[in-house]
Amino acid sequence: MSGTPDDGPTPPDLAVGQVLRERRVITAEDITAFADLAGDRGRHHLPDQGRAMAHGLLTASLATKIGGRLNFIARRMGWEFLRPVWSGDTITAEVTVRALHEVRSGTGVEFDIEILNQDGETVLRGDSSGVIRG
């Protein structure tokens, strides 16, 4: 790791039960950019009384930012979308290390994922497993 501010824990620094967090305000511009990238321009992602509903995968992508800091290569992801996220909402991803184990290519990792809105309500729950290459 280079020591830049975006660097997170490396496998020897990770521990079962450790929680990694990332926070972001979802903007209307984020939703529009994701709609353009994904090609998903469903009516429910258009402004409703001044707000637009974020795509579920846009919401889930906050957890992948943590994975990126770890150089985590996901092999499996599962998501349960529980509540909508609207433009202007602040969401926080809490990624908990569930398991660590040695694999031929590095460190096998399993994560539990919860994303909460600014009111502390869970908007997304999920999990992921994969590897951090050695």
mmCIF file of C-alpha atoms in Angstrom, residues 11 99-109 130-132:
data_model
loop_
_atom_site.group_PDB
_atom_site.id
_atom_site.type_symbol
_atom_site.label_atom_id
_atom_site.label_comp_id
_atom_site.label_asym_id
_atom_site.label_seq_id
_atom_site.Cartn_x
_atom_site.Cartn_y
_atom_site.Cartn_z
ATOM 1 C CA PRO A 11 -5.233 -8.445 5.077
ATOM 2 C CA ALA A 99 -14.492 -14.616 8.069
ATOM 3 C CA LEU A 100 -10.862 -14.685 6.968
ATOM 4 C CA HIS A 101 -8.982 -17.702 5.678
ATOM 5 C CA GLU A 102 -5.916 -18.484 3.619
ATOM 6 C CA VAL A 103 -6.442 -19.439 -0.005
ATOM 7 C CA ARG A 104 -3.906 -20.263 -2.678
ATOM 8 C CA SER A 105 -4.104 -16.774 -4.205
ATOM 9 C CA GLY A 106 -4.161 -14.712 -0.993
ATOM 10 C CA THR A 107 -6.709 -14.137 1.761
ATOM 11 C CA GLY A 108 -10.281 -15.363 1.428
ATOM 12 C CA VAL A 109 -12.723 -12.885 2.955
ATOM 13 C CA GLY A 130 -14.009 -13.191 -2.454
ATOM 14 C CA VAL A 131 -10.286 -12.800 -2.178
ATOM 15 C CA ILE A 132 -7.640 -10.218 -1.443
#
